[in-house]
Coordinates of C-alpha atoms in Angstrom, one line a residue:
Chain A
X64 CA -7.9 -38.0 38.3
X65 CA -6.2 -34.7 39.2
X66 CA -2.8 -36.0 38.1
X67 CA -4.2 -36.5 34.6
X68 CA -4.8 -32.8 34.4
X69 CA -2.1 -30.3 33.4
X70 CA -0.7 -27.8 35.9
X71 CA -2.8 -25.1 34.1
X72 CA -6.0 -27.0 34.6
X73 CA -5.2 -27.8 38.2
X74 CA -4.7 -24.1 38.8
X75 CA -8.1 -23.4 37.1
X76 CA -9.7 -26.0 39.4
X77 CA -8.1 -24.5 42.5
X78 CA -8.9 -20.9 41.7
X79 CA -12.5 -21.6 40.6
X80 CA -13.1 -23.8 43.6
X81 CA -11.7 -21.1 46.0
X82 CA -14.0 -18.5 44.4
X83 CA -17.1 -20.7 44.6
X84 CA -16.5 -21.7 48.2
X85 CA -15.9 -18.1 49.2
X86 CA -18.6 -16.3 47.1
X87 CA -21.2 -18.9 46.0
X88 CA -21.4 -21.4 48.8
X89 CA -22.8 -18.9 51.3
X90 CA -25.7 -18.0 49.1
X91 CA -26.4 -21.2 47.2
X92 CA -29.2 -22.5 49.4
X93 CA -30.9 -19.1 49.7
X94 CA -31.0 -18.4 46.0
X95 CA -32.4 -21.9 45.4
X96 CA -35.1 -21.4 47.9
X97 CA -36.0 -17.9 46.7
X98 CA -35.6 -18.8 43.1
X99 CA -33.4 -15.7 42.7
X100 CA -30.6 -15.1 40.2
X101 CA -27.5 -13.8 42.1
X102 CA -26.7 -10.6 40.2
X103 CA -24.4 -9.7 43.1
X104 CA -21.7 -12.1 42.1
X105 CA -22.1 -11.9 38.3
X106 CA -19.7 -9.0 38.0
X107 CA -17.1 -10.8 40.0
X108 CA -17.5 -13.9 37.8
X109 CA -17.3 -11.8 34.7
X110 CA -14.1 -10.2 35.9
X111 CA -12.6 -13.7 36.4
X112 CA -13.5 -14.7 32.8
X113 CA -16.3 -17.3 33.7
X114 CA -18.6 -15.9 31.0
X115 CA -16.1 -16.2 28.2
X116 CA -14.1 -19.3 29.1
X117 CA -13.4 -20.3 25.5
X118 CA -13.8 -17.0 23.7
X119 CA -10.6 -15.6 22.3
X120 CA -8.6 -13.2 24.5
X121 CA -8.9 -10.5 21.8
X122 CA -12.7 -10.7 22.1
X123 CA -12.3 -10.3 25.9
X124 CA -12.6 -14.0 26.6
X125 CA -10.2 -16.2 28.5
X126 CA -9.0 -18.2 25.5
X127 CA -9.2 -21.5 27.3
X128 CA -9.5 -25.0 25.9
X129 CA -12.4 -27.4 26.4
X130 CA -10.8 -29.3 29.2
X131 CA -10.4 -26.0 31.1
X132 CA -14.0 -25.2 30.3
X133 CA -15.2 -28.6 31.7
X134 CA -13.2 -28.0 34.9
X135 CA -14.8 -24.5 35.3
X136 CA -18.4 -25.8 34.8
X137 CA -17.8 -28.8 37.1
X138 CA -16.5 -26.6 39.9
X139 CA -19.3 -24.0 39.7
X140 CA -21.9 -26.8 39.5
X141 CA -20.3 -28.6 42.5
X142 CA -21.5 -25.6 44.6
X143 CA -24.4 -24.2 42.6
X144 CA -25.7 -26.1 39.6
X145 CA -28.1 -23.2 38.6
X146 CA -25.1 -20.9 38.0
X147 CA -23.3 -23.8 36.3
X148 CA -26.2 -24.0 34.0
X149 CA -26.3 -20.3 33.3
X150 CA -22.6 -20.3 32.4
X151 CA -22.7 -23.5 30.4
X152 CA -25.5 -22.4 28.2
X153 CA -24.0 -18.9 27.8
X154 CA -20.7 -20.3 26.7
X155 CA -21.6 -23.5 24.8
X156 CA -24.7 -22.7 22.9
X157 CA -24.5 -18.9 22.6
X158 CA -20.9 -17.7 22.4
X159 CA -19.7 -20.8 20.6
X160 CA -22.2 -20.7 17.7
X161 CA -21.5 -16.9 17.3
X162 CA -17.8 -17.7 17.1
X163 CA -18.2 -20.6 14.7
X164 CA -20.8 -19.2 12.4
X165 CA -20.8 -15.4 13.0
X166 CA -19.4 -12.9 10.6
X167 CA -16.5 -10.7 11.8
X168 CA -18.9 -7.9 12.5
X169 CA -21.3 -10.1 14.4
X170 CA -18.4 -11.5 16.6
X171 CA -17.1 -8.0 17.3
X172 CA -20.6 -6.8 18.2
X173 CA -21.9 -9.6 20.4
X174 CA -19.0 -11.7 21.8
X175 CA -17.1 -9.1 23.9
X176 CA -20.0 -8.0 26.1
X177 CA -21.1 -11.6 26.5
X178 CA -17.6 -12.8 27.4
X179 CA -17.2 -10.0 30.0
X180 CA -20.5 -11.1 31.5
X181 CA -22.1 -7.7 30.9
X182 CA -24.7 -9.3 28.7
X183 CA -26.3 -12.8 29.2
X184 CA -27.0 -15.1 26.3
X185 CA -29.9 -17.6 25.7
X186 CA -30.5 -20.3 23.2
X187 CA -34.1 -20.3 22.1
X188 CA -35.0 -23.6 20.3
X189 CA -37.7 -25.4 22.3
X190 CA -41.3 -24.6 21.5
X191 CA -44.6 -26.1 22.8
X192 CA -44.6 -28.5 19.9
X193 CA -40.9 -28.9 19.2
X194 CA -38.1 -30.0 21.4
X195 CA -36.3 -33.3 20.7
X196 CA -37.8 -33.0 17.2
X197 CA -36.0 -29.7 16.4
X198 CA -37.1 -29.7 12.8
X199 CA -40.8 -29.3 13.9
X200 CA -40.4 -25.7 15.0
X201 CA -43.2 -23.3 14.1
X202 CA -41.5 -19.9 14.7
X203 CA -41.4 -17.9 11.5
X204 CA -39.2 -15.2 10.0
X205 CA -40.3 -13.4 6.9
X206 CA -38.0 -11.2 5.0
X207 CA -39.4 -7.7 4.6
X208 CA -36.9 -5.3 2.9
X209 CA -33.8 -5.4 5.1
X210 CA -35.5 -6.8 8.1
X211 CA -37.0 -10.2 9.1
X212 CA -40.4 -10.0 10.7
X213 CA -40.3 -12.7 13.4
X214 CA -43.0 -14.4 15.3
X215 CA -42.0 -17.0 17.8
X216 CA -43.1 -18.7 21.0
X217 CA -40.1 -20.2 22.8
X218 CA -40.5 -22.1 26.1
X219 CA -38.1 -23.4 28.8
X220 CA -35.5 -20.9 27.8
X221 CA -32.6 -21.2 30.2
X222 CA -31.5 -17.7 31.3
X223 CA -34.7 -16.5 29.7
X224 CA -35.5 -13.9 32.4
X225 CA -32.1 -12.3 32.2
X226 CA -31.0 -12.8 28.6
X227 CA -29.9 -9.9 26.5
X228 CA -28.7 -11.7 23.4
X229 CA -30.8 -14.6 22.2
X230 CA -30.3 -17.1 19.4
X231 CA -33.7 -17.8 17.9
X232 CA -34.4 -20.8 15.8
X233 CA -37.0 -19.8 13.2
X234 CA -38.4 -21.1 10.0
X235 CA -37.4 -18.9 7.1
X236 CA -38.7 -21.3 4.4
X237 CA -42.0 -23.0 5.3
X238 CA -41.6 -25.6 2.5
X239 CA -38.0 -26.7 3.0
X240 CA -38.4 -28.9 6.1
X241 CA -35.2 -29.4 8.0
X242 CA -33.4 -27.1 5.6
X243 CA -35.9 -24.3 6.2
X244 CA -34.7 -23.5 9.7
X245 CA -32.4 -20.5 10.4
X246 CA -30.9 -18.8 13.4
X247 CA -31.5 -15.1 14.0
X248 CA -30.1 -13.1 16.9
X249 CA -32.7 -11.1 18.9
X250 CA -31.7 -8.6 21.5
X251 CA -33.9 -7.8 24.5
X252 CA -35.5 -4.4 24.2
X253 CA -36.3 -4.8 20.5
X254 CA -40.1 -3.9 20.1
X255 CA -42.1 -7.1 20.2
X256 CA -39.6 -9.0 22.4
X257 CA -41.5 -10.2 25.4
X258 CA -40.3 -12.3 28.3
X259 CA -42.9 -14.6 29.8
X260 CA -43.4 -15.7 33.4
X261 CA -40.5 -17.5 35.0
X262 CA -41.1 -21.3 35.4
X263 CA -41.5 -22.5 38.9
X264 CA -39.1 -25.4 38.6
X265 CA -38.3 -28.4 40.8
X266 CA -34.5 -27.8 40.6
X267 CA -32.0 -25.3 39.1
X268 CA -34.3 -22.7 40.7
X269 CA -31.8 -19.9 40.8
X270 CA -31.8 -19.9 37.0
X271 CA -34.6 -17.8 35.6
X272 CA -36.0 -20.2 33.0
X273 CA -38.9 -18.6 31.1
X274 CA -40.7 -18.4 27.8
X275 CA -39.7 -15.7 25.4
X276 CA -42.1 -14.5 22.6
X277 CA -41.5 -12.4 19.6
X278 CA -44.5 -10.6 18.2
X279 CA -44.0 -9.2 14.8
X280 CA -40.5 -8.4 15.9
X281 CA -38.5 -6.6 13.2
X282 CA -34.9 -7.9 13.3
X283 CA -32.2 -6.5 10.9
X284 CA -31.3 -9.0 8.2
X285 CA -27.7 -8.7 9.4
X286 CA -28.8 -10.5 12.6
X287 CA -29.0 -13.8 10.6
X288 CA -26.3 -16.1 11.8
X289 CA -24.6 -18.0 9.0
X290 CA -26.8 -18.5 6.0
X291 CA -30.5 -19.1 5.6
X292 CA -31.3 -22.7 6.1
X293 CA -28.3 -23.4 8.3
X294 CA -30.3 -23.4 11.5
X295 CA -30.2 -27.1 12.4
X296 CA -26.5 -27.4 11.6
X297 CA -25.7 -24.4 13.9
X298 CA -28.0 -25.9 16.6
X299 CA -26.5 -29.3 16.4
X300 CA -22.9 -28.1 16.5
X301 CA -23.7 -25.9 19.4
X302 CA -25.4 -28.8 21.2
X303 CA -22.3 -31.0 20.5
X304 CA -20.2 -28.5 22.4
X305 CA -23.0 -28.0 24.9
X306 CA -23.0 -31.7 25.8
X307 CA -19.5 -31.3 27.3
X308 CA -20.8 -28.4 29.4
X309 CA -23.9 -30.3 30.7
X310 CA -21.9 -33.4 31.3
X311 CA -19.4 -31.4 33.3
X312 CA -22.2 -29.9 35.2
X313 CA -23.6 -33.3 36.0
X314 CA -20.2 -34.4 37.3
X315 CA -20.1 -31.4 39.5
X316 CA -23.5 -32.2 41.0
X317 CA -22.5 -35.8 41.4
X318 CA -19.3 -34.8 43.1
X319 CA -21.1 -32.6 45.5
X320 CA -23.6 -35.4 46.3
X321 CA -20.8 -37.9 46.9
X322 CA -19.0 -35.4 49.2
X323 CA -22.2 -34.9 51.3
X324 CA -22.8 -38.6 51.4
X325 CA -19.2 -39.3 52.7
X326 CA -19.4 -36.5 55.2
X327 CA -22.7 -37.8 56.6
X328 CA -21.5 -41.4 56.6
X329 CA -18.5 -40.4 58.8
X330 CA -20.6 -38.3 61.2
X331 CA -23.8 -40.2 61.7
X332 CA -23.6 -43.0 64.3
X333 CA -25.9 -46.0 64.4
X334 CA -25.4 -49.2 66.4
X335 CA -22.4 -47.6 68.1
X336 CA -20.3 -46.8 65.0
X337 CA -20.3 -44.2 62.2
X338 CA -22.7 -45.6 59.5
X339 CA -19.7 -45.6 57.1
X340 CA -18.5 -48.6 59.0
X341 CA -21.5 -50.6 57.9
X342 CA -21.0 -52.6 54.7
X343 CA -24.4 -51.5 53.3
X344 CA -23.3 -47.9 53.3
X345 CA -19.8 -48.8 52.1
X346 CA -21.2 -50.5 49.0
X347 CA -23.1 -47.4 48.2
X348 CA -20.1 -45.1 48.7
X349 CA -17.9 -47.4 46.5
X350 CA -20.5 -47.3 43.7
X351 CA -20.9 -43.6 43.9
X352 CA -17.2 -42.8 43.9
X353 CA -16.5 -45.2 41.0
X354 CA -19.3 -43.8 38.9
X355 CA -18.3 -40.2 39.5
X356 CA -14.8 -41.0 38.5
X357 CA -15.9 -42.8 35.3
X358 CA -18.2 -39.9 34.4
X359 CA -15.4 -37.4 35.0
X360 CA -13.0 -39.3 32.8
X361 CA -15.5 -39.5 30.0
X362 CA -16.1 -35.8 30.1
X363 CA -12.4 -35.0 30.0
X364 CA -11.9 -37.5 27.2
X365 CA -14.6 -35.7 25.1
X366 CA -13.1 -32.3 25.9
X367 CA -9.6 -33.5 25.0
X368 CA -10.8 -34.9 21.7
X369 CA -12.4 -31.6 20.9
X370 CA -9.2 -29.8 21.9
X371 CA -7.2 -32.1 19.6
X372 CA -9.7 -31.2 16.8
X373 CA -10.7 -34.9 16.5
X374 CA -14.3 -36.1 16.1
X375 CA -15.8 -35.8 19.6
X376 CA -19.6 -35.9 19.0
X377 CA -19.9 -39.6 20.0
X378 CA -17.7 -39.2 23.1
X379 CA -19.6 -36.0 24.1
X380 CA -22.9 -37.8 23.7
X381 CA -21.7 -40.7 25.8
X382 CA -20.3 -38.4 28.4
X383 CA -23.6 -36.4 28.6
X384 CA -25.7 -39.6 28.9
X385 CA -23.5 -41.3 31.5
X386 CA -22.7 -38.2 33.6
X387 CA -26.3 -37.1 33.8
X388 CA -27.6 -40.5 34.7
X389 CA -24.7 -40.9 37.2
X390 CA -25.6 -37.6 38.9
X391 CA -29.2 -38.8 39.4
X392 CA -28.0 -42.1 40.7
X393 CA -25.4 -40.7 43.0
X394 CA -27.7 -38.0 44.4
X395 CA -30.3 -40.7 45.0
X396 CA -27.8 -42.9 46.9
X397 CA -26.6 -40.0 48.9
X398 CA -30.2 -39.2 49.9
X399 CA -30.4 -42.9 51.0
X400 CA -27.3 -42.6 53.1
X401 CA -28.7 -39.5 54.8
X402 CA -32.0 -41.3 55.6
X403 CA -34.8 -39.0 56.7
X404 CA -32.4 -36.1 56.9
X405 CA -31.7 -36.4 53.2
X406 CA -35.4 -35.7 52.6
X407 CA -35.2 -32.5 54.6
X408 CA -34.2 -29.0 53.4
X409 CA -31.8 -28.8 56.4
X410 CA -29.2 -30.7 54.4
X411 CA -27.9 -29.7 50.9
X412 CA -28.3 -33.1 49.4
X413 CA -32.0 -32.5 48.6
X414 CA -31.0 -29.6 46.4
X415 CA -28.4 -31.7 44.5
X416 CA -31.1 -34.4 44.1
X417 CA -33.5 -31.9 42.5
X418 CA -30.8 -30.3 40.4
X419 CA -29.4 -33.6 39.1
X420 CA -32.7 -34.7 37.6
X421 CA -33.0 -32.2 34.8
X422 CA -29.5 -33.0 33.4
X423 CA -31.2 -36.1 31.9
X424 CA -33.7 -33.9 30.1
X425 CA -32.2 -30.7 28.8
X426 CA -29.8 -30.2 25.9
X427 CA -31.0 -33.6 24.5
X428 CA -32.8 -36.1 26.7
X429 CA -31.1 -39.4 27.6
X430 CA -33.3 -41.1 25.1
X431 CA -32.2 -38.9 22.2
X432 CA -28.6 -39.4 23.3
X433 CA -29.1 -43.1 23.2
X434 CA -30.4 -42.8 19.6
X435 CA -27.4 -40.7 18.6
X436 CA -25.0 -43.1 20.2
X437 CA -26.6 -46.1 18.7
X438 CA -26.6 -44.6 15.3
X439 CA -22.9 -43.9 15.7
X440 CA -22.1 -47.4 16.8
X441 CA -24.3 -49.1 14.1
X442 CA -22.8 -46.8 11.5
X443 CA -26.3 -45.5 10.4
Chain B
X34 CA 12.5 2.6 34.9
X35 CA 10.0 2.3 37.7
X36 CA 10.1 0.2 40.8
X37 CA 11.4 -3.3 41.0
X38 CA 9.7 -5.3 43.7
X39 CA 10.6 -8.8 44.5
X40 CA 8.1 -11.1 46.3
X41 CA 9.3 -14.4 47.8
X42 CA 6.6 -17.1 47.8
X43 CA 6.4 -20.7 48.7
X44 CA 4.4 -23.8 47.8
X45 CA 3.0 -25.3 51.0
X46 CA 1.5 -28.6 52.0
X47 CA -2.3 -28.5 51.8
X48 CA -2.8 -30.9 54.7
X49 CA -0.4 -32.4 57.2
X50 CA 0.6 -35.8 55.8
X51 CA 0.1 -39.1 57.6
X52 CA 3.5 -40.3 58.5
X53 CA 6.2 -39.1 56.1
X54 CA 6.3 -35.6 54.6
X55 CA 5.8 -36.1 50.9
X56 CA 5.5 -33.1 48.6
X57 CA 3.6 -33.8 45.4
X58 CA 1.7 -31.6 43.0
X59 CA -1.6 -32.6 44.4
X60 CA -0.8 -31.8 47.9
X61 CA 0.7 -28.4 47.3
X62 CA -0.7 -24.9 47.0
X63 CA 0.6 -21.3 47.1
X64 CA 1.0 -20.3 50.8
X65 CA -2.1 -18.3 51.6
X66 CA 0.0 -15.8 53.5
X67 CA 1.8 -14.9 50.3
X68 CA -1.3 -13.7 48.4
X69 CA -1.4 -10.4 50.2
X70 CA 2.3 -9.8 49.6
X71 CA 1.7 -10.4 45.9
X72 CA -1.3 -8.1 46.0
X73 CA 0.6 -5.3 47.7
X74 CA 3.4 -5.6 45.1
X75 CA 1.0 -5.5 42.1
X76 CA -0.9 -2.5 43.5
X77 CA 2.4 -0.6 43.9
X78 CA 3.3 -1.5 40.3
X79 CA -0.1 -0.3 39.1
X80 CA 0.3 3.0 40.9
X81 CA 4.0 3.7 40.3
X82 CA 5.0 1.6 37.4
X83 CA 7.8 -0.9 37.3
X84 CA 8.1 -4.7 37.5
X85 CA 7.3 -7.4 40.0
X86 CA 9.5 -10.5 40.2
X87 CA 8.4 -13.6 42.2
X88 CA 10.9 -16.0 43.6
X89 CA 10.2 -19.4 45.1
X90 CA 12.7 -22.0 46.5
X91 CA 11.4 -25.5 46.2
X92 CA 11.4 -28.7 44.2
X93 CA 10.4 -28.7 40.5
X94 CA 6.8 -29.6 41.5
X95 CA 6.3 -26.3 43.2
X96 CA 7.0 -24.3 40.0
X97 CA 3.2 -23.8 39.5
X98 CA 3.1 -21.2 42.3
X99 CA 5.2 -19.0 40.1
X100 CA 2.8 -19.5 37.2
X101 CA 0.0 -18.6 39.5
X102 CA 1.8 -15.4 40.5
X103 CA 2.3 -14.6 36.8
X104 CA -1.4 -15.3 36.3
X105 CA -2.1 -12.7 38.9
X106 CA 0.1 -10.1 37.1
X107 CA 3.7 -10.7 38.2
X108 CA 6.1 -10.1 35.3
X109 CA 8.9 -12.6 36.0
X110 CA 9.1 -15.8 37.9
X111 CA 12.3 -17.5 39.2
X112 CA 12.4 -21.0 40.8
X113 CA 15.4 -21.5 43.0
X114 CA 15.8 -25.3 42.7
X115 CA 18.7 -27.7 43.3
X116 CA 18.9 -31.1 45.0
X117 CA 21.5 -29.5 47.2
X118 CA 18.8 -27.4 48.8
X119 CA 17.0 -30.5 50.2
X120 CA 16.8 -30.4 54.0
X121 CA 17.4 -26.6 54.2
X122 CA 16.2 -25.0 57.4
X123 CA 15.1 -21.3 57.6
X124 CA 18.7 -20.1 57.7
X125 CA 19.8 -22.1 54.7
X126 CA 16.6 -21.0 52.9
X127 CA 17.4 -17.4 53.6
X128 CA 20.9 -17.8 52.4
X129 CA 19.7 -19.2 49.1
X130 CA 16.9 -16.6 48.7
X131 CA 19.3 -13.8 49.5
X132 CA 21.7 -15.0 46.8
X133 CA 18.9 -15.0 44.3
X134 CA 17.7 -11.6 45.4
X135 CA 21.2 -10.1 45.0
X136 CA 21.3 -11.6 41.5
X137 CA 18.1 -9.7 40.7
X138 CA 19.6 -6.3 41.8
X139 CA 18.8 -3.5 41.5
X140 CA 15.5 -3.7 43.5
X141 CA 13.5 -1.4 45.7
X142 CA 11.5 -3.7 47.9
X143 CA 11.5 -7.4 48.9
X144 CA 8.2 -8.6 50.2
X145 CA 7.3 -11.8 52.1
X146 CA 4.1 -13.2 53.7
X147 CA 4.3 -13.1 57.5
X148 CA 4.7 -16.8 57.7
X149 CA 3.9 -20.1 55.9
X150 CA 0.9 -22.2 56.4
X151 CA 2.9 -25.4 56.8
X152 CA 6.1 -24.7 58.8
X153 CA 4.8 -21.5 60.4
X154 CA 8.2 -20.2 61.6
X155 CA 7.9 -16.6 60.3
X156 CA 11.7 -16.6 60.2
X157 CA 12.6 -16.5 56.5
X158 CA 11.6 -12.9 55.8
X159 CA 13.6 -11.4 58.7
X160 CA 16.5 -13.7 58.2
X161 CA 16.8 -12.9 54.6
X162 CA 16.8 -9.2 55.5
X163 CA 19.7 -9.9 57.9
X164 CA 21.7 -11.8 55.2
X165 CA 21.1 -9.0 52.8
X166 CA 21.9 -6.4 55.5
X167 CA 18.7 -4.4 54.7
X168 CA 16.2 -2.6 56.9
X169 CA 13.2 -4.7 57.7
X170 CA 9.7 -4.4 59.2
X171 CA 7.4 -7.3 59.9
X172 CA 3.6 -7.5 59.8
X173 CA 3.2 -4.3 57.7
X174 CA -0.4 -3.1 57.2
X175 CA 0.1 -0.1 54.9
X176 CA 2.9 1.6 53.0
X177 CA 3.2 5.3 52.1
X178 CA 5.9 6.7 49.8
X179 CA 8.1 9.5 51.1
X180 CA 10.8 11.6 49.6
X181 CA 13.5 9.5 51.2
X182 CA 11.9 6.1 50.9
X183 CA 8.7 4.6 52.6
X184 CA 6.7 5.0 55.7
X185 CA 5.1 1.8 56.9
X186 CA 2.5 1.0 59.6
X187 CA 2.2 -2.1 61.7
X188 CA 0.0 -3.1 64.6
X189 CA 1.5 -4.9 67.5
X190 CA 0.1 -5.7 71.0
X191 CA -2.6 -3.0 70.7
X192 CA -0.1 -0.3 69.5
X193 CA 0.2 1.2 66.0
X194 CA 3.8 1.6 65.0
X195 CA 5.1 3.7 62.2
X196 CA 8.6 3.4 60.7
X197 CA 10.5 5.3 58.1
X198 CA 12.7 3.1 55.9
X199 CA 15.2 3.9 53.3
X200 CA 15.2 1.7 50.2
X201 CA 16.1 -1.0 49.5
X202 CA 14.1 -2.6 52.3
X203 CA 12.4 -5.9 53.3
X204 CA 8.8 -6.1 54.5
X205 CA 6.6 -8.9 55.6
X206 CA 3.0 -8.1 54.8
X207 CA 0.2 -8.7 57.3
X208 CA -2.4 -11.2 56.0
X209 CA -5.3 -8.8 56.6
X210 CA -3.7 -5.7 55.1
X211 CA -5.3 -6.2 51.6
X212 CA -7.8 -8.5 49.9
X213 CA -5.9 -10.3 47.2
X214 CA -7.5 -10.3 43.7
X215 CA -8.7 -13.7 42.4
X216 CA -6.9 -15.5 39.5
X217 CA -8.7 -14.7 36.3
X218 CA -9.0 -17.4 33.6
X219 CA -7.3 -15.3 31.0
X220 CA -4.4 -14.6 33.3
X221 CA -4.0 -18.4 33.9
X222 CA -4.2 -19.1 30.2
X223 CA -1.5 -16.5 29.4
X224 CA 0.8 -17.4 32.3
X225 CA 0.8 -21.1 31.6
X226 CA 0.8 -20.9 27.8
X227 CA 3.1 -17.9 27.2
X228 CA 4.9 -17.3 30.5
X229 CA 8.3 -18.8 31.3
X230 CA 9.7 -19.5 34.7
X231 CA 13.5 -19.2 35.0
X232 CA 15.2 -22.0 37.0
X233 CA 18.3 -21.1 39.0
X234 CA 20.5 -23.8 40.6
X235 CA 23.3 -23.7 43.1
X236 CA 26.0 -22.8 40.5
X237 CA 23.8 -20.1 39.1
X238 CA 23.6 -18.5 42.6
X239 CA 27.3 -18.8 43.2
X240 CA 26.8 -20.8 46.4
X241 CA 28.7 -23.7 47.6
X242 CA 27.0 -26.9 48.8
X243 CA 28.0 -26.4 52.4
X244 CA 26.0 -23.1 52.6
X245 CA 22.7 -24.7 51.9
X246 CA 20.7 -28.0 52.6
X247 CA 21.6 -29.9 55.7
X248 CA 25.2 -28.6 55.7
X249 CA 24.1 -24.9 55.7
X250 CA 21.4 -25.4 58.3
X251 CA 21.7 -24.4 61.9
X252 CA 18.8 -26.6 63.0
X253 CA 17.6 -30.1 62.4
X254 CA 14.0 -31.4 62.5
X255 CA 14.3 -34.6 64.5
X256 CA 10.9 -36.0 64.0
X257 CA 7.5 -35.1 62.5
X258 CA 4.3 -36.4 63.7
X259 CA 0.7 -35.4 63.8
X260 CA -0.6 -34.1 67.2
X261 CA -4.1 -35.1 67.9
X262 CA -6.0 -33.1 70.5
X263 CA -8.3 -35.2 72.6
X264 CA -11.5 -33.6 73.7
X265 CA -13.6 -35.0 76.5
X266 CA -17.1 -34.0 77.4
X267 CA -18.2 -34.8 81.0
X268 CA -21.8 -34.4 82.1
X269 CA -22.4 -33.1 85.6
X270 CA -25.6 -34.3 87.2
X271 CA -27.5 -33.6 90.4
X272 CA -29.3 -30.5 91.7
X273 CA -28.2 -27.1 90.7
X274 CA -26.2 -26.7 94.0
X275 CA -24.5 -30.1 93.6
X276 CA -23.6 -29.3 90.0
X277 CA -22.0 -26.0 91.0
X278 CA -20.1 -27.7 93.8
X279 CA -18.8 -30.3 91.4
X280 CA -17.9 -27.8 88.7
X281 CA -16.0 -25.7 91.2
X282 CA -14.1 -28.7 92.5
X283 CA -13.3 -29.8 88.9
X284 CA -11.9 -26.4 88.0
X285 CA -9.9 -26.3 91.3
X286 CA -8.4 -29.7 90.6
X287 CA -7.4 -28.8 87.1
X288 CA -5.7 -25.7 88.4
X289 CA -7.9 -23.3 86.5
X290 CA -9.1 -21.5 89.6
X291 CA -7.1 -21.0 92.9

């Protein structure tokens, strides 16, 4: 696959991989076990441009294309999926909507500190009664003079415990159904902005996923992103871009699981030979390698289409569906190759197995993706 | 005007190949020993102003190391590239690099890594200094500026040595002298999208074919094969006394004790 990437993208891969092996690998297991966000390397990642991969250079981003972005997310996730998730959400569904729908003042105000990694972003859509059905959100924003008074209860917010700049999906018109949803930016520290307890998750444990609530929170009217009623459009376009990030993340986890499986198959001896000499294990390795390769190609294709400004939603949805399902399958097979040791915390594969699972759930479940893809294929 | 520092870098093989030596884009990377040399040059530029030029001799495929150097902050990249260079040993390489360095005059310093991760001779830096007839110190740890040039420090065999050099001079930089900065994504973007590497061939360097490649080389690599180191583990059994006896006799037999 590497030969299909340009020299620039190969350099991105080399340099991100070197950084992650040097700085992230030594702490990846520990931050998972302790469910701790690794602030100690955030500044270094910020200096290298990981927090603003596709933001323009004049807004302190790295100005990269989507293929470069996919490579960055894949490489971070290969070592630590929790950090891959943090950076994917921060870039795809926070910075991108600000760039695409924000006014010049909004971009100048929020994008540079986000792109430098000095502030962390979050996308607050999911509620106790709204997730896949995004139009069912109950959060409200009522205009009062030059402020919106916002009440919201957002759950499962990725980066929730550390986020400074949050995109809130709120209902500005209770009667307008899908067209009554808007996006308002809420900054941590605003009176009424309350971060709930962190979720004790099965995987992605180094990401502080939490609830965030707004209680009669007065947000300036100029914090409205785009126009009133544009919320779902903003959300869906962010999620389109986000699918490439989550798909790349799933490829990174799958690649890590494949590498661990291969390493173990070479090293573990049974019946007098390394287990990789047994056909049963070879069949698994062949399936894993093929599926990882296919998933990676699908992600790069979606990214390439986006870079060429061609329709990419369908390709991104397919890539997200296939890559997330592949990461679960490959991690599962890798656990099988490891036997009992794969079920032990002594080997990293159990972490990849836990981390892979949620990629089929967040930023659109596999089922919602199948609906989206089927609608595209059937022309509905 | 500021300083002009030239750094010579190389694309090296990532892993020793099985059988034939094939250089391809996927098997190459910037010699890890060159990163500290680039870092030293960039820090000097940041402190004193000036420009840093990186030169690499190698096939077209190795041009990316110059873009990586530019991503790090180097101002100008030159690839010394010609079919006639194929088969060059360290002497012929030094001849070609020296010709390129002269063409880049005036300059204050020429920096190299101490050696390359693939061929590991450590000869090209010193030989280039000889061809250029310039003062040279190897394995430099630190550099101080003086009124008449530079004072450098190197460690060798448990001694710290200090040298005064007049400029221009050639230094090879010790790999542990500095921690090189990482490549930032915006640097990569700008280097690859807006940077340009100059390519100089034999004619451009005013060299004749007999000075480089096989013809200009004093040595020939006769063969190239992987060396595998066999490790054997032997268990010694018996009582403690018997085990000691057997161990001592093994060590004697292998000549490790007298």
